[in-house]
Coordinates of C-alpha atoms and ligand atoms in Angstrom, one line a residue:
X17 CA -5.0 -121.9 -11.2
X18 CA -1.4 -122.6 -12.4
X19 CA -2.6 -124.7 -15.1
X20 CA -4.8 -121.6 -16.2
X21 CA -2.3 -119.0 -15.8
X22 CA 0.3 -120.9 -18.2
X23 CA -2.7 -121.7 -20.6
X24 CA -3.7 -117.6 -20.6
X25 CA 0.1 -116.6 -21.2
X26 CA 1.0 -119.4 -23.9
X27 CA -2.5 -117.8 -25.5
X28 CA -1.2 -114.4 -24.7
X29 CA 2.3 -115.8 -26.5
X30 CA 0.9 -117.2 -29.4
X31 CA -1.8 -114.6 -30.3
X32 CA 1.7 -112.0 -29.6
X33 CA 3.8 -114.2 -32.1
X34 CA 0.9 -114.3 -34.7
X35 CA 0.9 -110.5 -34.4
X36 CA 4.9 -109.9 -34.4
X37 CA 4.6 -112.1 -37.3
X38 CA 2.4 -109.6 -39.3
X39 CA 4.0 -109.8 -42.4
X40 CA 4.3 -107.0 -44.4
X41 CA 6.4 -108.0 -47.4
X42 CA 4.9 -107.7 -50.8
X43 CA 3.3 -105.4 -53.0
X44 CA 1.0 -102.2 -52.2
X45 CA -0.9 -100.1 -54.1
X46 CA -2.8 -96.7 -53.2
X47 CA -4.8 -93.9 -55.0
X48 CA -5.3 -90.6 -53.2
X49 CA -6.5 -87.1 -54.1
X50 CA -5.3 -83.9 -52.5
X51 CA -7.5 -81.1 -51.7
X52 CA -6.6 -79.6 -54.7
X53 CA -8.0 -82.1 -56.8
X54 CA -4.9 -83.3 -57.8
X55 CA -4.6 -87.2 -57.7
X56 CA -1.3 -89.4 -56.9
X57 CA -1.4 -92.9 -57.5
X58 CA 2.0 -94.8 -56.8
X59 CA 2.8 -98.7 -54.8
X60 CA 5.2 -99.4 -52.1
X61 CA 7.3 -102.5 -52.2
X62 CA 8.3 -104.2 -48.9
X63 CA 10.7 -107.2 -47.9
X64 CA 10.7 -108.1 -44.7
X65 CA 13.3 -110.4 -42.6
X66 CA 11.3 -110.9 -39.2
X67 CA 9.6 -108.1 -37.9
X68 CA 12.3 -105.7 -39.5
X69 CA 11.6 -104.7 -43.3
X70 CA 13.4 -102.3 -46.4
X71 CA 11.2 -101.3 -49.5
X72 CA 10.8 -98.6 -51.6
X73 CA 7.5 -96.2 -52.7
X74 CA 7.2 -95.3 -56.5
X75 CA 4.5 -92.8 -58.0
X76 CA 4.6 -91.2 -61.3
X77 CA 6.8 -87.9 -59.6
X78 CA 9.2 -90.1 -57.2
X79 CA 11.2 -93.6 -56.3
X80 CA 12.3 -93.7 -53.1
X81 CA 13.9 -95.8 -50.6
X82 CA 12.4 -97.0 -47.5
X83 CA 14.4 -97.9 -44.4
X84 CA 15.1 -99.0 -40.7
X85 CA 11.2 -100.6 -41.1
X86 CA 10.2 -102.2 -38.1
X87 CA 6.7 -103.8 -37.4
X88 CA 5.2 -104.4 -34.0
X89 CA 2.1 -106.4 -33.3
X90 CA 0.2 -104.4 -36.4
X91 CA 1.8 -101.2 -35.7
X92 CA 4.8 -100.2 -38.1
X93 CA 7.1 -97.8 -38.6
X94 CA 9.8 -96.2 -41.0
X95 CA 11.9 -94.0 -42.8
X96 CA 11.8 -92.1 -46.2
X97 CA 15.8 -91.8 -46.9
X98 CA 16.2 -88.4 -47.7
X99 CA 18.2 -87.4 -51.0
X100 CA 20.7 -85.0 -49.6
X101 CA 23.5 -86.7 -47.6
X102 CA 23.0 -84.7 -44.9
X103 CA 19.2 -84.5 -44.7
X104 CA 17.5 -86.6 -42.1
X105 CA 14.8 -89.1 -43.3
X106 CA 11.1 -88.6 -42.6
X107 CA 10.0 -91.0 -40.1
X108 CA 6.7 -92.7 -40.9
X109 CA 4.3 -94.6 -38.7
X110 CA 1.0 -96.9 -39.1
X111 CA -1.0 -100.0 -38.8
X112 CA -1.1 -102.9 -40.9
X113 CA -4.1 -104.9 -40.9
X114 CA -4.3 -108.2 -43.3
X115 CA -4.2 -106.8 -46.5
X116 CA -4.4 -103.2 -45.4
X117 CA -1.6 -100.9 -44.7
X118 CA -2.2 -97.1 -43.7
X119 CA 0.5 -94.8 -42.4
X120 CA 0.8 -91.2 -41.6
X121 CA 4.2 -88.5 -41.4
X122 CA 5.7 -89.5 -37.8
X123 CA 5.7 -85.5 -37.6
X124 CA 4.3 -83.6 -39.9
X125 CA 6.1 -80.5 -40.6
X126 CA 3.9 -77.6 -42.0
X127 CA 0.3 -76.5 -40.2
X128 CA -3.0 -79.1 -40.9
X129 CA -3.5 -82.6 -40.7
X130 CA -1.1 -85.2 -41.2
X131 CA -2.7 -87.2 -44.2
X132 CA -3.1 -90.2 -44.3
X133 CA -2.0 -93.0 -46.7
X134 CA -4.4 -96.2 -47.3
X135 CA -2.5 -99.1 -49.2
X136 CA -4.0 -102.4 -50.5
X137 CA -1.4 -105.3 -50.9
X138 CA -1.5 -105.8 -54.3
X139 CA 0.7 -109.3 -54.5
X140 CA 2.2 -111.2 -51.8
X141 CA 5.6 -110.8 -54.0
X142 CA 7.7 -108.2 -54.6
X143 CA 7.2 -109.6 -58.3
X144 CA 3.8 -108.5 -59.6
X145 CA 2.1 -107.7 -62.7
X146 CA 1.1 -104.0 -61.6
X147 CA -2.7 -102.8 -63.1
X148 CA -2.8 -101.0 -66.4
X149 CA -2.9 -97.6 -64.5
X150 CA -0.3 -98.1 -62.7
X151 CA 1.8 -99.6 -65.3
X152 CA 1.3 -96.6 -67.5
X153 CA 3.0 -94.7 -64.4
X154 CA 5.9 -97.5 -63.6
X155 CA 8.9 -97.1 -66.3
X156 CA 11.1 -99.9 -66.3
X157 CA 13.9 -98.8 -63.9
X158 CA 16.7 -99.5 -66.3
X159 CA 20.0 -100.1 -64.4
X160 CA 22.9 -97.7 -65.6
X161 CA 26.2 -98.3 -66.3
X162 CA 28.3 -97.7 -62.8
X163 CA 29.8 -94.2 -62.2
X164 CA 33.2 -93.9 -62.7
X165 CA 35.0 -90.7 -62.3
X166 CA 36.0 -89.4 -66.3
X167 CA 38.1 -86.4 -67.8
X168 CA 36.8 -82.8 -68.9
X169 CA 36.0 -82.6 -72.1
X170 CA 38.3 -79.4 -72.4
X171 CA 35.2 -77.1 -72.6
X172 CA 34.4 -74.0 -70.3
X173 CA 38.0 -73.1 -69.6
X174 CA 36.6 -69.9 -68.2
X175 CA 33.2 -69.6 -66.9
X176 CA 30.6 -69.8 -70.2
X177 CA 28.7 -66.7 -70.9
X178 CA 25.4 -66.1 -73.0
X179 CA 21.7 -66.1 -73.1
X180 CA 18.9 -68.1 -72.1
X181 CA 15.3 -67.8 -72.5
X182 CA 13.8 -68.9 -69.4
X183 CA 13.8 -66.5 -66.5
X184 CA 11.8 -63.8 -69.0
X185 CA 10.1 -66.0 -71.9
X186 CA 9.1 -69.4 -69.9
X187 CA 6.8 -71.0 -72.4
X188 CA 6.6 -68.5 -74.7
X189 CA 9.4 -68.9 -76.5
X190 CA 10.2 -69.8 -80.2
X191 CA 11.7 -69.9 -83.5
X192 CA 11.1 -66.0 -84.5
X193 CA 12.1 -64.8 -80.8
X194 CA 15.3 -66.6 -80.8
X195 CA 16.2 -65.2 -83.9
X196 CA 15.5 -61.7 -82.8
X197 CA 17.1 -62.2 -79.5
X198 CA 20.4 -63.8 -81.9
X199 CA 20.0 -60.1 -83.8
X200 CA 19.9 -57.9 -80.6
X201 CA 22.8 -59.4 -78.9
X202 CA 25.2 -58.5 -81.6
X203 CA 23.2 -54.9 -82.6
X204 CA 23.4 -54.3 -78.3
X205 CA 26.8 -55.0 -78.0
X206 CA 26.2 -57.8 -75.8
X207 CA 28.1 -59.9 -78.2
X208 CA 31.3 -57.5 -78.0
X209 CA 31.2 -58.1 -74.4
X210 CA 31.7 -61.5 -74.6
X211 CA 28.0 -63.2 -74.4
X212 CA 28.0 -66.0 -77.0
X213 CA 25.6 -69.2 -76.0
X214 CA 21.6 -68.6 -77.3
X215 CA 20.2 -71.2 -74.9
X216 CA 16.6 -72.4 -75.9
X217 CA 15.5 -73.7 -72.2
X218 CA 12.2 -75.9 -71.7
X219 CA 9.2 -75.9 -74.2
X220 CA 10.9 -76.2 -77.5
X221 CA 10.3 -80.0 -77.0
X222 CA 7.7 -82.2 -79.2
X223 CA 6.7 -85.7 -79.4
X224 CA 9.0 -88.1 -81.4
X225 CA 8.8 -90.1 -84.4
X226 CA 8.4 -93.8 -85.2
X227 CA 11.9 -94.7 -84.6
X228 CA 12.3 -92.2 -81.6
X229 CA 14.1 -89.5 -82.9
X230 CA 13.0 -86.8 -80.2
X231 CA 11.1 -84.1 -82.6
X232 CA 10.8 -79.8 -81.7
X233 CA 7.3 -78.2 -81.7
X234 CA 5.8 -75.8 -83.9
X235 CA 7.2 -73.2 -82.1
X236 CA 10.2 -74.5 -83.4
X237 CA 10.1 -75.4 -87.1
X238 CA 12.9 -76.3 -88.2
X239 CA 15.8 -76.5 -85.1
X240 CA 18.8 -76.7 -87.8
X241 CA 17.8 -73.9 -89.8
X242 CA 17.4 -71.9 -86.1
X243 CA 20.7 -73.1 -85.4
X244 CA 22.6 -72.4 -88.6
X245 CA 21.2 -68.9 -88.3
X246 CA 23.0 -68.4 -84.8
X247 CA 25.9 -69.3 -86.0
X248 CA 25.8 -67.1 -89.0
X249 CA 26.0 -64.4 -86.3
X250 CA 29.1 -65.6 -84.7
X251 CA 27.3 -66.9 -81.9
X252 CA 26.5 -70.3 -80.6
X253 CA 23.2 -72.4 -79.6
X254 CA 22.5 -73.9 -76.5
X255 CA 19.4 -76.6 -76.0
X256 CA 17.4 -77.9 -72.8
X257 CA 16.3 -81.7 -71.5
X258 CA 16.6 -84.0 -68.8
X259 CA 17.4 -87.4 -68.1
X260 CA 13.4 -88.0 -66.5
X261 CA 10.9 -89.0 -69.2
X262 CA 9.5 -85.2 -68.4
X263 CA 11.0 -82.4 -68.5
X264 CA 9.5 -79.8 -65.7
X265 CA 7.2 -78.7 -68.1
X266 CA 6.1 -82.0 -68.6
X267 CA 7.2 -82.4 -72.2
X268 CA 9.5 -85.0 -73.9
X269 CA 12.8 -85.5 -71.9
X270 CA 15.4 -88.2 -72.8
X271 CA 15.2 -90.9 -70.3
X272 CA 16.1 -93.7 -72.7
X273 CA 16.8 -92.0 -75.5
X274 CA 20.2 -90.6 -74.5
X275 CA 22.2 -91.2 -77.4
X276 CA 19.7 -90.7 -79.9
X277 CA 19.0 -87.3 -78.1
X278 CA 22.9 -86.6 -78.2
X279 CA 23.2 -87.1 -81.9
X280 CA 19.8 -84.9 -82.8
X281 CA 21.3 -82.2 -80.8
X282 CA 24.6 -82.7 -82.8
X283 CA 23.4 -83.4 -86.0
X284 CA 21.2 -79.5 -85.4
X285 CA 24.7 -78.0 -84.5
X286 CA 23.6 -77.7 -80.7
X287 CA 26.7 -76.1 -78.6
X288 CA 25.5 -76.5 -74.9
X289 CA 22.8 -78.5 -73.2
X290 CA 21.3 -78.3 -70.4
X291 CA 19.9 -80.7 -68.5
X292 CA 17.3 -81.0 -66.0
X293 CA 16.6 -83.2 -63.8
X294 CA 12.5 -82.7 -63.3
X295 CA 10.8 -86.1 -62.9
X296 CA 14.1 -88.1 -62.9
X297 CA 13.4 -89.1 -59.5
X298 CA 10.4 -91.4 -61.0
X299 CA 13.3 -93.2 -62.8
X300 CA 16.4 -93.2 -61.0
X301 CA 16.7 -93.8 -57.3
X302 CA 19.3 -90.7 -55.7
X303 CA 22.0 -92.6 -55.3
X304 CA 21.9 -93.2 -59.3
X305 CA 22.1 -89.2 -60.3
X306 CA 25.5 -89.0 -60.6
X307 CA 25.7 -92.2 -63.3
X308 CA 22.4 -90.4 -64.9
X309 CA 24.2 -87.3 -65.5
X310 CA 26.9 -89.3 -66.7
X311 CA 25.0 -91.2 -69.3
X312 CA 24.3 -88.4 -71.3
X313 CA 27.7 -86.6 -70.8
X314 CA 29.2 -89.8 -72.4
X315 CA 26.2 -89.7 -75.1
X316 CA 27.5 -85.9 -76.2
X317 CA 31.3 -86.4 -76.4
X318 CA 30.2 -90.0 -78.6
X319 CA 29.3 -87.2 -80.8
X320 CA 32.4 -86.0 -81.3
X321 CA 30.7 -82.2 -81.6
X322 CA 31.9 -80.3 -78.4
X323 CA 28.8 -79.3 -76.8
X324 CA 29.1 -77.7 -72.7
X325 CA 27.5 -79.7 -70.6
X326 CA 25.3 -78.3 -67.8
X327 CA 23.9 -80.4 -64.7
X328 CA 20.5 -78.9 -63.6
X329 CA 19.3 -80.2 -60.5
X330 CA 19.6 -77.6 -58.1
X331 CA 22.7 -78.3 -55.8
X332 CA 21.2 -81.9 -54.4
X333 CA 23.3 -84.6 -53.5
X334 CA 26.6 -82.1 -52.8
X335 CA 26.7 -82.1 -57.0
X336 CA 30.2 -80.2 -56.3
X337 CA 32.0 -83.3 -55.2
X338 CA 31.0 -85.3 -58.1
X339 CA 29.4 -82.9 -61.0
X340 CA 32.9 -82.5 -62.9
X341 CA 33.4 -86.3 -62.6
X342 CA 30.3 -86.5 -64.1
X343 CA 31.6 -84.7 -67.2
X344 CA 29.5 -81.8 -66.2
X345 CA 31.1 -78.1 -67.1
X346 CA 28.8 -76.5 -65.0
X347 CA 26.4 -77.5 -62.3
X348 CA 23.3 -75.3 -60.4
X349 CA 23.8 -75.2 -56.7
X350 CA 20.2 -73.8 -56.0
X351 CA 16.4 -73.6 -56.7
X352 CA 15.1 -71.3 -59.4
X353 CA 16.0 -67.7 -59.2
X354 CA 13.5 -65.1 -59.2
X355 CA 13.5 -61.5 -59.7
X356 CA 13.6 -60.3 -56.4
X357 CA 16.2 -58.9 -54.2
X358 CA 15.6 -61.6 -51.5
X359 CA 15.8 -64.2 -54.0
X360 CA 19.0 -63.0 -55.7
X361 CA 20.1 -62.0 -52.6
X362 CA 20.4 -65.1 -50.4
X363 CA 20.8 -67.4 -53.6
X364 CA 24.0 -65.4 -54.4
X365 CA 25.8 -64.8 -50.7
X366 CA 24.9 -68.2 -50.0
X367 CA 27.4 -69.4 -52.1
X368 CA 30.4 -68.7 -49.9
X369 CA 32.1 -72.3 -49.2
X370 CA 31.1 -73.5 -52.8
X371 CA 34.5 -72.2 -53.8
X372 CA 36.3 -75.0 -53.4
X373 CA 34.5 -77.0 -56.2
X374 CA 35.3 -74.1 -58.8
X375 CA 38.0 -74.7 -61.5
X376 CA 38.5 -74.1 -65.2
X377 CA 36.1 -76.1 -66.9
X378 CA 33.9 -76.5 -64.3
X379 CA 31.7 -73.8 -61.9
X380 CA 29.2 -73.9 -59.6
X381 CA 26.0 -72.3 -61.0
X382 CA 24.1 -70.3 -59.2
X383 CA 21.6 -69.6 -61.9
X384 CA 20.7 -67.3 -64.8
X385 CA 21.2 -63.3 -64.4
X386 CA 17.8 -61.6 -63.9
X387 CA 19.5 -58.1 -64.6
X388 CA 17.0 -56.2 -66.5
X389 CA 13.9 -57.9 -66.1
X390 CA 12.1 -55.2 -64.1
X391 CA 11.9 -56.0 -60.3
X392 CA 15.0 -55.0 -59.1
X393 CA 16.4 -51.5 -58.7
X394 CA 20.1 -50.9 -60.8
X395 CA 22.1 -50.7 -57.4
X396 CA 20.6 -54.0 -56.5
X397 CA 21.3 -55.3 -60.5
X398 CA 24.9 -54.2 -59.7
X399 CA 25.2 -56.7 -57.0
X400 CA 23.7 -59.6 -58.9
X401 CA 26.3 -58.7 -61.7
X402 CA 28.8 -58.1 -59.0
X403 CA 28.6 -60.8 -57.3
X404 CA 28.1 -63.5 -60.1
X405 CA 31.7 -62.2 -61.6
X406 CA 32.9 -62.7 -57.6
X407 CA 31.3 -66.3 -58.2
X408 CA 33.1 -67.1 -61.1
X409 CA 29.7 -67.9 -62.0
X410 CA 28.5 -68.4 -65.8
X411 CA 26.6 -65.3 -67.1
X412 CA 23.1 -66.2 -68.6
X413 CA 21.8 -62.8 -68.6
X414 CA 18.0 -63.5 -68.7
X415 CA 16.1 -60.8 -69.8
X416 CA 14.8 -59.3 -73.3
X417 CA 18.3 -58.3 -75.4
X418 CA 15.9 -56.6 -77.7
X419 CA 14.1 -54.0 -75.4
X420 CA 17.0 -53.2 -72.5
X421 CA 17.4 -49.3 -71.3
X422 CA 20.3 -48.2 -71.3
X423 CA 21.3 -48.9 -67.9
X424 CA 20.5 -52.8 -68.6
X425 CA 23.2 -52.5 -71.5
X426 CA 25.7 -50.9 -69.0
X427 CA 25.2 -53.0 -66.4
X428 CA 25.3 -56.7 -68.8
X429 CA 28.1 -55.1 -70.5
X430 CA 30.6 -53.8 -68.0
X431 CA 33.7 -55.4 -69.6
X432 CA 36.0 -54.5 -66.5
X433 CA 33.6 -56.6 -64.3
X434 CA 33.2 -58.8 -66.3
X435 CA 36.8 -59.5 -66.8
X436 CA 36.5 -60.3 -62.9
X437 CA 34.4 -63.1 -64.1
X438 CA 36.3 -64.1 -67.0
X439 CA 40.0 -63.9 -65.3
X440 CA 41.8 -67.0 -66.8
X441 CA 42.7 -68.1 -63.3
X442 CA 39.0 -69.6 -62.6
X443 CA 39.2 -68.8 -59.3
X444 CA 36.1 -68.3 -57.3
X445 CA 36.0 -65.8 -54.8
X446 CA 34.5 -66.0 -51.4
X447 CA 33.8 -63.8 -48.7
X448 CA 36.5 -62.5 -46.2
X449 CA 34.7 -60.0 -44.3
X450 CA 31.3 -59.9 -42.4
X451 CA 29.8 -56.9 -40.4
X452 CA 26.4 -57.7 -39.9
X453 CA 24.8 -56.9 -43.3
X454 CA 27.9 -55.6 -44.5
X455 CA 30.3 -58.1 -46.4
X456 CA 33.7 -58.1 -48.3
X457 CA 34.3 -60.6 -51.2
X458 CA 37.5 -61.6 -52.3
X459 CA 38.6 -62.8 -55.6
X460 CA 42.4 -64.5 -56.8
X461 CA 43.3 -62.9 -60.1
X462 CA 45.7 -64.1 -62.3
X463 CA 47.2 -61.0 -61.8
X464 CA 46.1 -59.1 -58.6
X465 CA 43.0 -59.7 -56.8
X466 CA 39.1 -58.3 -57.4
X467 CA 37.5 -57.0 -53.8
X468 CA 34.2 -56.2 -53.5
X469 CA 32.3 -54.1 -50.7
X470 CA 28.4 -55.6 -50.3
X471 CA 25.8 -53.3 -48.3
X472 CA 22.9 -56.0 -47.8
X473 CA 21.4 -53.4 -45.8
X474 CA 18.3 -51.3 -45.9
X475 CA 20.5 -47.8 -45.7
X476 CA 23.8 -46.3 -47.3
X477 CA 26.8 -47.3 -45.4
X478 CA 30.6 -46.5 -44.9
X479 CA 32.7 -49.4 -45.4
X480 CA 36.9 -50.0 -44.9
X481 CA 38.7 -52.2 -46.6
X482 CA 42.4 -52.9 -44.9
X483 CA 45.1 -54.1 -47.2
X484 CA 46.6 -56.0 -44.8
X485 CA 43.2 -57.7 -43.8
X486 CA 43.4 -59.1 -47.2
X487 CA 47.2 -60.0 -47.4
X488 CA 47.6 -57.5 -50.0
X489 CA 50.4 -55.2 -49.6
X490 CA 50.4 -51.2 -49.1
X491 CA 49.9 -48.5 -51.6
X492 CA 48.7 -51.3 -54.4
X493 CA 47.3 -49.7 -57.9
X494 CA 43.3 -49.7 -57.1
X495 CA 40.7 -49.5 -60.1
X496 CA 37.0 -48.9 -59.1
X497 CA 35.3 -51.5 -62.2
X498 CA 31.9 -49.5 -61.8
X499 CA 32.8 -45.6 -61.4
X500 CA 35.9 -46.8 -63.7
X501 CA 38.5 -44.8 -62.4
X502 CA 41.9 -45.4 -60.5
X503 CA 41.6 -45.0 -56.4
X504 CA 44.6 -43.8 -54.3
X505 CA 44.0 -46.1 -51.0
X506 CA 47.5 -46.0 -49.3
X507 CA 46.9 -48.4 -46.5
X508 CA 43.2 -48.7 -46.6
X509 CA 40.0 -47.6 -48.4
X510 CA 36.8 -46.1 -46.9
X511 CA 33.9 -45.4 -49.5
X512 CA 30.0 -44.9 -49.1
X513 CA 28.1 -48.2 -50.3
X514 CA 24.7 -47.7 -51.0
X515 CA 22.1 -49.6 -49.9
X516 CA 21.8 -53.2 -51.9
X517 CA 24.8 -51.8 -53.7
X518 CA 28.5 -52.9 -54.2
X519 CA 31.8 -50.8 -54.8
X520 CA 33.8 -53.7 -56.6
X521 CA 37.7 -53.2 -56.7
X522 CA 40.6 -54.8 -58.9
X523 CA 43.6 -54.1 -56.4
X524 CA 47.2 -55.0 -58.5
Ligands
GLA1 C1 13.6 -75.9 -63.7 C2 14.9 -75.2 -63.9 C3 14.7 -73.9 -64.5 C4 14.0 -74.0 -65.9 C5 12.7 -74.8 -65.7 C6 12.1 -75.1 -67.0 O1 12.7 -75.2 -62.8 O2 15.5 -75.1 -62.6 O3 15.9 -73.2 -64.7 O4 14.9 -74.7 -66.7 O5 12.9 -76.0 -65.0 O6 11.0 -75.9 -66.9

């Protein structure tokens, strides 16, 4: 009886062992097709030490790193590290079976089935020669030279102003349209109100030539001529890529190409770039954005031509503690904008806090105006202007220079507001005040400060603004920058707000 009970548990113990032992290190490949047809093909690398493992998933859209992997008996577990520094990973959990590995989201999330994940190890290695499929989707990772902190390039003293095609044009955008848009902003007066930068965004790209020299698309025939006309017109050209292979249109981005890139976009007289990060995250694990950005930031001052430098990749990875390092002079802190209130809305008062990481020759970004594009009613266009000059934000008005009412012109070309904006301090201002939907914004000056008084809310509203709430002393000289007149507010000022609408204040 004995003799059997130790033979059942040493069996028990052995057949356990083989199981903890399940070794999961190596190479894996899957192939799977979403409902929508569309099909991701990627492999997962594993190393394991005992039953804990590390590894890291690659498809053609992401590389990311795997962690705190445990297998037990043939189940297995672990996390997705998140990109943001304060996100929590996404926990994963499976089986492995010999040479079979399937896994599901530990929680998924949105409504619907979890879905699945079915893996065939590929190699026993970590080293493998990957199929021709997959090594069509698998760039060489290329290792970057290490981050390290460098100067400003003396650009974007105060907070760049201009055009850019995207938020009206997308894909439709070209050679003859640029030029009109180059005409309209002088003939609009745009020009006279300080808007300078023509940015081309994404779709201007091509392929490129034999020895790599990135080329522009019909659209765009001939980018130095297109450029040499801008400048003709006292204004300057800005350009658009990334540093993925694709840019988020899927076209030609400069991964690998960064100096060549840099000295095509000088040697066409480009005066800005931006530059996107899209697909990057197939070549460049998170932790590498900041050296990315830097690569090309070091590419465009080798060109000796000053060009402003814009980081575009929407806020991840707390961009505001490392962006100007980076050599960035200004950096997005969100998603894509859209036309709508709520968009605006939440994208612009939920940049309170961000404050801190604005300075002369470098701003947070909170995207490209969308004043005059259609969807939004003037009070609420008010706002978005309002509150981007609040920001310190750059102005990219993003709408059609060469069919705007009249409103659209006043709006874009308020010159008292946008001296708010401009103000040589580079302060950004943030809010001092919240009553429910109701909010007061607060601005250093070089001289004086600018106040603003936000009604989020769906009706008019009274709103008071205290002096002494705002450290400012009594019976200060009061400009209203929209009705443009002088106020008399001895110790405080009361004034109707109407709904989505600002009254915006210099106080001296
Ligand atoms: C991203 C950016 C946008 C625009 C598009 C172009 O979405 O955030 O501003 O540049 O790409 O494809």
């Amino acid at each position: 009886m004995i003799r059997k009970m130790v033979l059942t548990s040493l069996m028990f113990f052995a057949i356990g062992s083989t199981l903890m032992a399940a070794d999961i290190s190596g190479a894996w490949y899957y192939e799977r097709t979403a409902a929508n047809g569309r099909k991701t093909e990627g492999y997962y690398v594993f190393k394991a030490d005992g039953n804990k493992f590390t590894g890291r998933s690659i498809t053609s859209r992401s590389r990311e790193e795997i962690v705190n992997g445990v297998v037990d008996g043939n189940q297995i577990s672990f996390d997705v590290k998140s990109w943001q520094p304060t996100g929590k990973p996404a926990a994963y959990k499976g089986t492995l079976n010999e040479d079979e590995l399937r896994f599901t989201q530990a929680q998924v999330p949105q409504k619907g089935q979890p879905q699945e994940t079915i893996l065939k190890r590929v190699s026993p290695s970590t080293e493998f020669n990957p199929p021709p499929s997959l090594a069509a989707l698998m760039p060489q990772h290329k290792p970057l030279p290490p981050f390290k902190p460098i100067k400003s390039n003396g650009l974007a003293k105060i907070p760049p102003m201009g055009w850019n095609s995207w938020n009206k044009f997308h894909a439709a955008i070209d050679d003859k349209t640029v030029r009109e848009i180059a005409d309209a902003m002088v003939s609009s007066g745009m020009k006279d109100a300080g808007y300078v930068y023509l940015n081309i965004d994404d779709t201007w790209e091509g392929k490129r030539d034999a020895n790599g020299n990135i080329l522009t698309n019909e659209r765009f025939p001939d980018m130095k001529a297109l450029a040499d006309y801008v400048h003709a017109k006292g204004l300057k050209i800005g350009i658009y890529s990334g540093p993925g292979r694709t840019t988020c249109q899927g076209l030609e981005a400069s991964y690998m190409h960064e100096e060549q890139d840099a000295k095509s976009f000088a040697a066409w007289g480009i005066d800005y770039l931006k530059y996107d990060w899209c697909s990057a995250s197939a070549v460049f694990d998170a932790a590498e954005m900041p050296a990315a950005y830097q690569k090309m930031a070091l590419a465009l001052r080798a060109t000796g031509r000053p060009i402003i430098y814009s980081l575009c990749q929407y806020g991840w990875l707390d961009v505001g503690k490392w962006g100007a390092d980076a050599g960035g002079n200004l950096w997005r802190t969100t998603g894509d904008i859209s036309d709508r209130w709520a968009s605006m809305s939440n994208i612009g008062f939920g940049q309170n806090g961000r404050e801190i990481y604005a300075a002369p020759g470098h701003w947070n970004d909170p995207d490209m105006l969308e004043i005059g594009n259609g969807a939004m009613t003037a009070a609420e266009y008010r706002t978005h202007m309002s509150l981007w000059c609040m920001l310190a934000a750059p102005l990219l008005a993003g709408n059609d220079l060469r069919k705007m009412t009249p409103e659209t012109i006043e709006i874009l070309t308020n010159k008292e507001v946008i001296a708010i904006d401009q103000d040589k301090l580079g302060r950004q201002g943030a809010r001092v005040k919240q009553d429910g939907e109701l909010e007061i914004w607060k601005k250093p000056l070089a001289g004086g400060v600018a106040v603003a008084l936000f009604n989020r809310s769906a009706a008019a509203a009274k709103m008071t603004v205290r002096w002494a709430d705002l450290g400012i002393k009594k019976n200060p000289k009061v400009r209203d920058l929209w009705a443009h007149t002088d106020v008399q507010a001895h110790a405080e000022y009361s004034v109707e707000v109407p709904s989505h609408g600002v009254v915006m204040l210099r106080v001296k």
